[in-house]
Amino acid sequence: MPHENKPTVPQAVVVMGVSGCGKSSVGAALADRLRLPFIEGDVLHPETNVAKMAAGIPLTDEDRWPWLTVIGERMADALERGEGIVVSCSALKKIYRDHLRAATGDRLTFVYLEGSRDLLGRRMGARTGHFMPLGLLDSQLATLEVPTGEPGVATVSIDQPVEGIVADALEGLKTEA
């Protein structure tokens, strides 16, 4: 008998939001609960993107397209193999989300991690060893087109422990699937 949280139809899930919202932690925990593989989207950035962000330079659409294409290809490959997958990806603009939807044949759900500027700033300030400086948070917030209300999006508050965020995400995936 399959695990109760394992989807019966393979699905791709993107855990999205601005830097500092917990995409990596929530994505890994969600993948574990769903018994699906997890890909940290940041590791798929070209070195030039990482260098720009580390220098405090916001990425442009032109910088993001190749990265989003690779993420879309990874999800499509998993779905073609009959497997689900969870990926962390900022997916800040609707056009980016639509690109990922198209790559997966619309077999994609987003979990949008929502939090206040103050909470996000505190979280970013507390982490160490990440290439994304706190100074780029405002740039990401300015770029963000909030996906709440788009089809296939579960919005989850990050003002709680990871376990609560994951539980809310699982509940949201049930209603959005």
Coordinates of N, CA and C in Angstrom, one line a residue:
M1 N 0.9 -1.2 0.0 CA 0.0 0.0 0.0 C 0.9 1.2 0.0
P2 N 0.6 2.2 -0.9 CA 1.5 3.4 -0.9 C 1.4 4.2 0.3
H3 N 2.5 5.0 0.6 CA 2.5 5.9 1.7 C 1.3 6.9 1.5
E4 N 0.6 7.3 2.6 CA -0.6 8.1 2.5 C -0.3 9.5 1.8
N5 N 0.9 10.0 1.9 CA 1.2 11.3 1.3 C 1.8 11.2 -0.1
K6 N 2.1 10.0 -0.5 CA 2.7 9.9 -1.9 C 1.6 10.1 -2.9
P7 N 1.8 11.0 -3.9 CA 0.8 11.3 -4.9 C 0.6 10.0 -5.7
T8 N -0.6 9.8 -6.1 CA -0.9 8.6 -7.0 C -0.5 8.9 -8.4
V9 N -0.6 10.1 -8.9 CA -0.2 10.6 -10.2 C 1.1 11.4 -9.9
P10 N 2.2 11.1 -10.7 CA 3.4 11.8 -10.4 C 3.2 13.3 -10.6
Q11 N 3.7 14.1 -9.7 CA 3.6 15.5 -9.8 C 4.9 16.2 -9.5
A12 N 5.0 17.4 -10.0 CA 6.1 18.3 -9.7 C 5.6 19.4 -8.8
V13 N 6.4 19.7 -7.7 CA 6.1 20.7 -6.8 C 7.3 21.7 -6.7
V14 N 7.0 22.9 -6.9 CA 8.0 24.0 -6.7 C 7.7 24.7 -5.4
V15 N 8.7 24.7 -4.5 CA 8.6 25.5 -3.3 C 9.2 26.8 -3.6
M16 N 8.4 27.9 -3.6 CA 8.9 29.2 -4.1 C 8.7 30.3 -3.1
G17 N 9.4 31.4 -3.4 CA 9.4 32.6 -2.7 C 10.7 33.3 -2.7
V18 N 10.8 34.5 -2.1 CA 12.0 35.2 -2.1 C 13.1 34.6 -1.2
S19 N 14.3 35.1 -1.3 CA 15.4 34.5 -0.5 C 15.0 34.7 1.0
G20 N 15.4 33.7 1.8 CA 15.2 33.8 3.2 C 13.8 33.2 3.7
C21 N 13.0 32.8 2.8 CA 11.6 32.3 3.1 C 11.7 30.8 3.6
G22 N 12.8 30.1 3.3 CA 12.9 28.7 3.8 C 12.7 27.7 2.7
K23 N 12.8 28.1 1.4 CA 12.6 27.2 0.3 C 13.3 25.9 0.5
S24 N 14.6 25.9 0.8 CA 15.4 24.7 0.9 C 15.0 23.8 2.0
S25 N 14.8 24.4 3.2 CA 14.4 23.6 4.4 C 13.1 23.0 4.2
V26 N 12.1 23.8 3.7 CA 10.7 23.3 3.5 C 10.7 22.4 2.4
G27 N 11.4 22.7 1.3 CA 11.4 21.8 0.1 C 11.9 20.4 0.5
A28 N 13.0 20.3 1.2 CA 13.6 19.0 1.6 C 12.7 18.3 2.5
A29 N 12.1 19.0 3.5 CA 11.2 18.3 4.4 C 9.9 17.9 3.7
L30 N 9.4 18.7 2.8 CA 8.2 18.3 2.0 C 8.5 17.1 1.2
A31 N 9.6 17.1 0.5 CA 10.0 16.0 -0.4 C 10.1 14.7 0.5
D32 N 10.6 14.8 1.7 CA 10.7 13.7 2.6 C 9.4 13.1 2.9
R33 N 8.5 14.0 3.3 CA 7.1 13.6 3.6 C 6.4 13.0 2.4
L34 N 6.6 13.5 1.2 CA 6.0 13.0 0.0 C 6.7 11.8 -0.5
R35 N 7.9 11.5 0.0 CA 8.7 10.4 -0.5 C 9.1 10.6 -2.0
L36 N 9.5 11.9 -2.2 CA 9.9 12.3 -3.6 C 11.3 12.8 -3.5
P37 N 12.1 12.8 -4.6 CA 13.4 13.4 -4.6 C 13.3 14.9 -4.6
F38 N 14.3 15.6 -4.0 CA 14.3 17.0 -3.9 C 15.5 17.6 -4.6
I39 N 15.3 18.7 -5.4 CA 16.4 19.4 -6.0 C 16.4 20.8 -5.5
E40 N 17.6 21.2 -4.9 CA 17.8 22.6 -4.5 C 18.1 23.4 -5.8
G41 N 17.1 24.2 -6.2 CA 17.2 25.0 -7.4 C 18.4 25.9 -7.5
D42 N 18.9 26.4 -6.4 CA 20.1 27.3 -6.4 C 21.3 26.6 -7.0
V43 N 21.4 25.3 -6.8 CA 22.6 24.6 -7.3 C 22.6 24.5 -8.8
L44 N 21.5 24.8 -9.5 CA 21.4 24.8 -10.9 C 21.7 26.1 -11.6
H45 N 21.9 27.2 -10.7 CA 22.3 28.5 -11.3 C 23.7 28.4 -12.0
P46 N 23.8 29.0 -13.1 CA 25.2 29.1 -13.7 C 26.1 29.9 -12.7
E47 N 27.4 29.6 -12.8 CA 28.3 30.3 -12.0 C 28.2 31.8 -12.1
T48 N 27.9 32.3 -13.3 CA 27.8 33.8 -13.5 C 26.7 34.4 -12.7
N49 N 25.6 33.6 -12.5 CA 24.5 34.1 -11.7 C 24.9 34.2 -10.3
V50 N 25.5 33.1 -9.8 CA 25.9 33.1 -8.4 C 26.9 34.2 -8.1
A51 N 27.8 34.5 -9.0 CA 28.8 35.5 -8.8 C 28.1 36.9 -8.8
K52 N 27.1 37.1 -9.6 CA 26.4 38.4 -9.6 C 25.7 38.6 -8.3
M53 N 25.0 37.5 -7.8 CA 24.2 37.6 -6.6 C 25.2 37.8 -5.4
A54 N 26.2 37.1 -5.4 CA 27.2 37.2 -4.3 C 27.8 38.7 -4.2
A55 N 27.9 39.3 -5.4 CA 28.4 40.7 -5.5 C 27.3 41.7 -5.2
G56 N 26.1 41.2 -4.9 CA 25.0 42.1 -4.6 C 24.3 42.7 -5.8
I57 N 24.5 42.1 -7.0 CA 23.9 42.5 -8.2 C 22.6 41.7 -8.5
P58 N 21.4 42.3 -8.6 CA 20.2 41.6 -8.9 C 20.3 40.9 -10.3
L59 N 19.7 39.7 -10.4 CA 19.6 39.0 -11.6 C 18.6 39.7 -12.5
T60 N 18.8 39.6 -13.8 CA 17.8 40.1 -14.8 C 17.0 38.9 -15.3
D61 N 16.0 39.2 -16.1 CA 15.2 38.1 -16.7 C 16.2 37.3 -17.6
E62 N 17.1 38.0 -18.3 CA 18.0 37.3 -19.2 C 18.9 36.3 -18.4
D63 N 19.3 36.7 -17.2 CA 20.1 35.8 -16.3 C 19.3 34.6 -15.9
R64 N 18.0 34.8 -15.6 CA 17.1 33.7 -15.1 C 16.7 32.7 -16.1
W65 N 16.4 33.1 -17.3 CA 15.8 32.2 -18.3 C 16.6 30.9 -18.4
P66 N 17.9 30.9 -18.6 CA 18.6 29.6 -18.8 C 18.4 28.7 -17.5
W67 N 18.5 29.3 -16.3 CA 18.3 28.6 -15.1 C 16.9 28.0 -15.0
L68 N 15.9 28.8 -15.3 CA 14.5 28.3 -15.3 C 14.3 27.2 -16.3
T69 N 15.0 27.2 -17.4 CA 14.8 26.2 -18.4 C 15.4 24.9 -17.9
V70 N 16.6 24.9 -17.2 CA 17.2 23.7 -16.6 C 16.2 23.1 -15.6
I71 N 15.6 24.0 -14.7 CA 14.7 23.5 -13.7 C 13.5 22.8 -14.4
G72 N 13.0 23.5 -15.4 CA 11.8 22.9 -16.1 C 12.2 21.5 -16.7
E73 N 13.4 21.4 -17.3 CA 13.9 20.2 -17.9 C 14.0 19.1 -16.8
R74 N 14.5 19.4 -15.7 CA 14.7 18.4 -14.6 C 13.3 17.9 -14.1
M75 N 12.4 18.8 -14.0 CA 11.0 18.4 -13.6 C 10.4 17.5 -14.7
A76 N 10.5 18.0 -15.9 CA 9.9 17.2 -17.1 C 10.5 15.8 -17.2
D77 N 11.8 15.7 -17.0 CA 12.5 14.4 -17.0 C 11.9 13.5 -16.0
A78 N 11.7 14.0 -14.7 CA 11.2 13.2 -13.7 C 9.8 12.7 -14.0
L79 N 9.0 13.6 -14.5 CA 7.6 13.2 -14.8 C 7.5 12.2 -16.0
E80 N 8.4 12.4 -17.0 CA 8.5 11.4 -18.1 C 8.9 10.0 -17.6
R81 N 9.7 10.0 -16.5 CA 10.1 8.7 -15.9 C 9.0 8.1 -15.0
G82 N 7.9 8.9 -14.9 CA 6.8 8.4 -14.0 C 7.0 8.7 -12.6
E83 N 7.9 9.7 -12.3 CA 8.3 10.0 -10.9 C 7.8 11.5 -10.6
G84 N 7.5 11.7 -9.4 CA 7.3 13.1 -8.9 C 8.6 13.7 -8.5
I85 N 8.6 15.0 -8.2 CA 9.8 15.7 -7.8 C 9.4 17.0 -7.0
V86 N 10.3 17.4 -6.1 CA 10.1 18.7 -5.4 C 11.3 19.5 -5.7
V87 N 11.1 20.8 -6.1 CA 12.3 21.6 -6.4 C 12.1 23.0 -5.7
S88 N 13.2 23.5 -5.2 CA 13.1 24.9 -4.7 C 13.5 25.9 -5.8
C89 N 12.7 26.9 -5.9 CA 13.0 27.9 -7.0 C 12.2 29.2 -6.6
S90 N 12.9 30.3 -6.7 CA 12.2 31.6 -6.3 C 11.0 31.8 -7.2
A91 N 11.0 31.6 -8.5 CA 9.8 31.7 -9.4 C 9.1 33.0 -9.1
L92 N 9.8 34.1 -9.1 CA 9.3 35.4 -8.6 C 8.2 36.0 -9.5
K93 N 8.2 35.8 -10.8 CA 7.3 36.4 -11.7 C 6.3 35.3 -12.3
K94 N 5.1 35.8 -12.6 CA 4.2 34.9 -13.2 C 4.7 34.3 -14.5
I95 N 5.4 35.1 -15.3 CA 6.0 34.6 -16.6 C 7.0 33.4 -16.3
Y96 N 7.7 33.5 -15.2 CA 8.6 32.4 -14.8 C 7.8 31.1 -14.5
R97 N 6.7 31.3 -13.7 CA 5.9 30.2 -13.3 C 5.2 29.6 -14.5
D98 N 4.7 30.4 -15.4 CA 4.1 29.9 -16.6 C 5.1 29.1 -17.5
H99 N 6.4 29.5 -17.5 CA 7.4 28.8 -18.2 C 7.6 27.4 -17.6
L100 N 7.6 27.3 -16.2 CA 7.7 26.0 -15.6 C 6.5 25.2 -15.7
R101 N 5.3 25.8 -15.7 CA 4.1 25.0 -16.0 C 4.1 24.4 -17.4
A102 N 4.6 25.2 -18.4 CA 4.6 24.7 -19.7 C 5.6 23.5 -19.8
A103 N 6.8 23.6 -19.1 CA 7.8 22.6 -19.2 C 7.3 21.3 -18.6
T104 N 6.3 21.3 -17.7 CA 5.8 20.1 -17.0 C 4.5 19.7 -17.6
G105 N 4.0 20.3 -18.7 CA 2.7 20.0 -19.2 C 1.6 20.3 -18.2
D106 N 1.8 21.3 -17.4 CA 0.9 21.8 -16.4 C 0.7 20.8 -15.3
R107 N 1.6 19.9 -15.1 CA 1.5 18.9 -14.0 C 2.4 19.5 -12.8
L108 N 2.1 20.6 -12.4 CA 3.0 21.4 -11.4 C 2.1 22.1 -10.4
T109 N 2.5 22.0 -9.2 CA 1.9 22.8 -8.1 C 3.0 23.7 -7.5
F110 N 2.6 24.9 -7.1 CA 3.6 25.8 -6.4 C 3.1 25.8 -4.9
V111 N 4.1 25.8 -4.1 CA 3.9 26.1 -2.6 C 4.6 27.5 -2.4
Y112 N 3.8 28.5 -2.3 CA 4.4 29.9 -2.1 C 4.6 30.1 -0.6
L113 N 5.8 30.4 -0.2 CA 6.1 30.6 1.2 C 6.1 32.2 1.4
E114 N 5.1 32.6 2.2 CA 4.8 34.0 2.3 C 5.2 34.5 3.7
G115 N 5.9 35.6 3.8 CA 6.3 36.2 5.1 C 6.6 37.7 5.0
S116 N 6.6 38.3 6.1 CA 6.8 39.8 6.1 C 8.3 40.1 5.8
R117 N 8.5 41.3 5.4 CA 9.8 41.8 5.1 C 10.7 41.7 6.3
D118 N 10.2 42.0 7.5 CA 10.9 42.0 8.7 C 11.3 40.5 9.0
L119 N 10.4 39.6 9.0 CA 10.8 38.2 9.2 C 11.8 37.7 8.2
L120 N 11.6 38.0 6.9 CA 12.5 37.5 5.9 C 13.9 38.1 6.2
G121 N 14.0 39.4 6.5 CA 15.3 40.0 6.8 C 16.0 39.4 8.0
R122 N 15.2 39.1 9.0 CA 15.8 38.4 10.2 C 16.4 37.0 9.8
R123 N 15.6 36.3 9.1 CA 16.1 35.0 8.7 C 17.3 35.0 7.8
M124 N 17.4 36.0 6.8 CA 18.5 36.1 6.0 C 19.8 36.5 6.8
G125 N 19.5 37.4 7.7 CA 20.6 37.9 8.5 C 21.2 36.9 9.4
A126 N 20.4 35.8 9.8 CA 20.9 34.8 10.7 C 21.6 33.7 10.0
R127 N 21.5 33.5 8.7 CA 22.1 32.4 8.0 C 23.6 32.7 7.6
T128 N 24.3 31.7 7.5 CA 25.7 31.9 7.2 C 26.1 31.0 6.0
G129 N 27.1 31.4 5.2 CA 27.5 30.6 4.1 C 26.7 30.6 2.8
H130 N 25.7 31.5 2.8 CA 24.8 31.6 1.6 C 25.3 32.7 0.7
F131 N 25.3 32.5 -0.6 CA 25.8 33.5 -1.6 C 24.9 34.8 -1.7
M132 N 23.6 34.6 -1.3 CA 22.6 35.7 -1.4 C 22.7 36.7 -0.3
P133 N 23.2 37.9 -0.5 CA 23.3 38.9 0.6 C 21.9 39.5 0.9
L134 N 21.8 40.0 2.2 CA 20.6 40.6 2.6 C 20.2 41.7 1.8
G135 N 21.1 42.4 1.2 CA 20.8 43.6 0.4 C 20.0 43.3 -0.8
L136 N 19.9 42.1 -1.3 CA 19.1 41.8 -2.5 C 17.7 41.4 -2.1
L137 N 17.4 41.3 -0.8 CA 16.0 41.0 -0.5 C 15.0 42.0 -1.0
D138 N 15.3 43.3 -0.9 CA 14.4 44.3 -1.4 C 14.2 44.2 -2.9
S139 N 15.3 43.9 -3.6 CA 15.2 43.7 -5.1 C 14.2 42.5 -5.4
Q140 N 14.4 41.4 -4.6 CA 13.5 40.3 -4.9 C 12.1 40.6 -4.5
L141 N 11.8 41.3 -3.4 CA 10.5 41.7 -3.1 C 9.8 42.6 -4.1
A142 N 10.7 43.5 -4.7 CA 10.2 44.4 -5.8 C 9.8 43.6 -7.0
T143 N 10.6 42.5 -7.3 CA 10.3 41.7 -8.5 C 9.2 40.7 -8.3
L144 N 8.9 40.3 -7.1 CA 7.9 39.3 -6.8 C 6.5 39.7 -7.3
E145 N 5.9 38.9 -8.1 CA 4.5 39.0 -8.4 C 3.8 37.9 -7.6
V146 N 3.2 38.3 -6.5 CA 2.6 37.3 -5.6 C 1.6 36.4 -6.3
P147 N 1.8 35.1 -6.2 CA 1.0 34.1 -7.0 C -0.3 33.7 -6.3
T148 N -0.6 34.2 -5.1 CA -1.8 33.8 -4.4 C -3.0 34.1 -5.4
G149 N -3.8 33.1 -5.5 CA -5.0 33.2 -6.4 C -4.8 32.6 -7.8
E150 N -3.5 32.4 -8.2 CA -3.3 31.7 -9.4 C -3.7 30.2 -9.2
P151 N -4.1 29.5 -10.3 CA -4.4 28.1 -10.1 C -3.2 27.3 -9.8
G152 N -3.3 26.3 -9.0 CA -2.2 25.4 -8.7 C -1.2 26.0 -7.7
V153 N -1.6 27.0 -6.9 CA -0.7 27.6 -5.9 C -1.3 27.5 -4.5
A154 N -0.5 26.9 -3.6 CA -0.9 26.8 -2.2 C 0.0 27.9 -1.5
T155 N -0.6 28.8 -0.8 CA 0.1 29.9 -0.1 C 0.2 29.5 1.3
V156 N 1.4 29.5 1.9 CA 1.7 29.1 3.3 C 2.5 30.2 4.0
S157 N 2.0 30.5 5.2 CA 2.7 31.5 6.0 C 4.0 30.8 6.6
I158 N 5.1 31.6 6.6 CA 6.4 31.1 7.1 C 6.5 31.5 8.6
D159 N 5.6 32.2 9.2 CA 5.7 32.6 10.6 C 5.3 31.5 11.5
Q160 N 6.0 30.4 11.4 CA 5.8 29.2 12.2 C 7.0 28.3 12.0
P161 N 7.2 27.2 12.8 CA 8.3 26.3 12.6 C 8.1 25.5 11.3
V162 N 9.2 25.0 10.8 CA 9.2 24.2 9.5 C 8.2 23.1 9.5
E163 N 8.0 22.4 10.6 CA 7.0 21.3 10.7 C 5.6 21.9 10.4
G164 N 5.3 23.0 10.9 CA 4.0 23.6 10.6 C 3.8 24.1 9.2
I165 N 4.9 24.6 8.6 CA 4.9 25.1 7.2 C 4.7 23.9 6.3
V166 N 5.4 22.8 6.6 CA 5.2 21.6 5.8 C 3.8 21.0 5.9
A167 N 3.3 21.0 7.1 CA 1.9 20.5 7.3 C 0.9 21.3 6.5
D168 N 1.1 22.6 6.6 CA 0.2 23.5 5.8 C 0.4 23.3 4.3
A169 N 1.6 23.1 3.9 CA 1.9 22.9 2.5 C 1.2 21.6 2.0
L170 N 1.3 20.5 2.8 CA 0.7 19.3 2.5 C -0.8 19.4 2.3
E171 N -1.4 20.2 3.2 CA -2.8 20.4 3.2 C -3.2 21.2 1.9
G172 N -2.3 22.2 1.6 CA -2.6 23.0 0.4 C -2.4 22.2 -0.9
L173 N -1.5 21.3 -0.9 CA -1.3 20.4 -2.1 C -2.5 19.6 -2.3
K174 N -3.2 19.1 -1.2 CA -4.4 18.3 -1.4 C -5.5 19.1 -2.1
T175 N -5.6 20.4 -1.7 CA -6.7 21.2 -2.3 C -6.4 21.7 -3.7
E176 N -5.1 21.8 -4.0 CA -4.6 22.3 -5.3 C -4.4 21.2 -6.3
A177 N -4.3 20.0 -5.8 CA -4.0 18.9 -6.8 C -5.2 18.5 -7.6

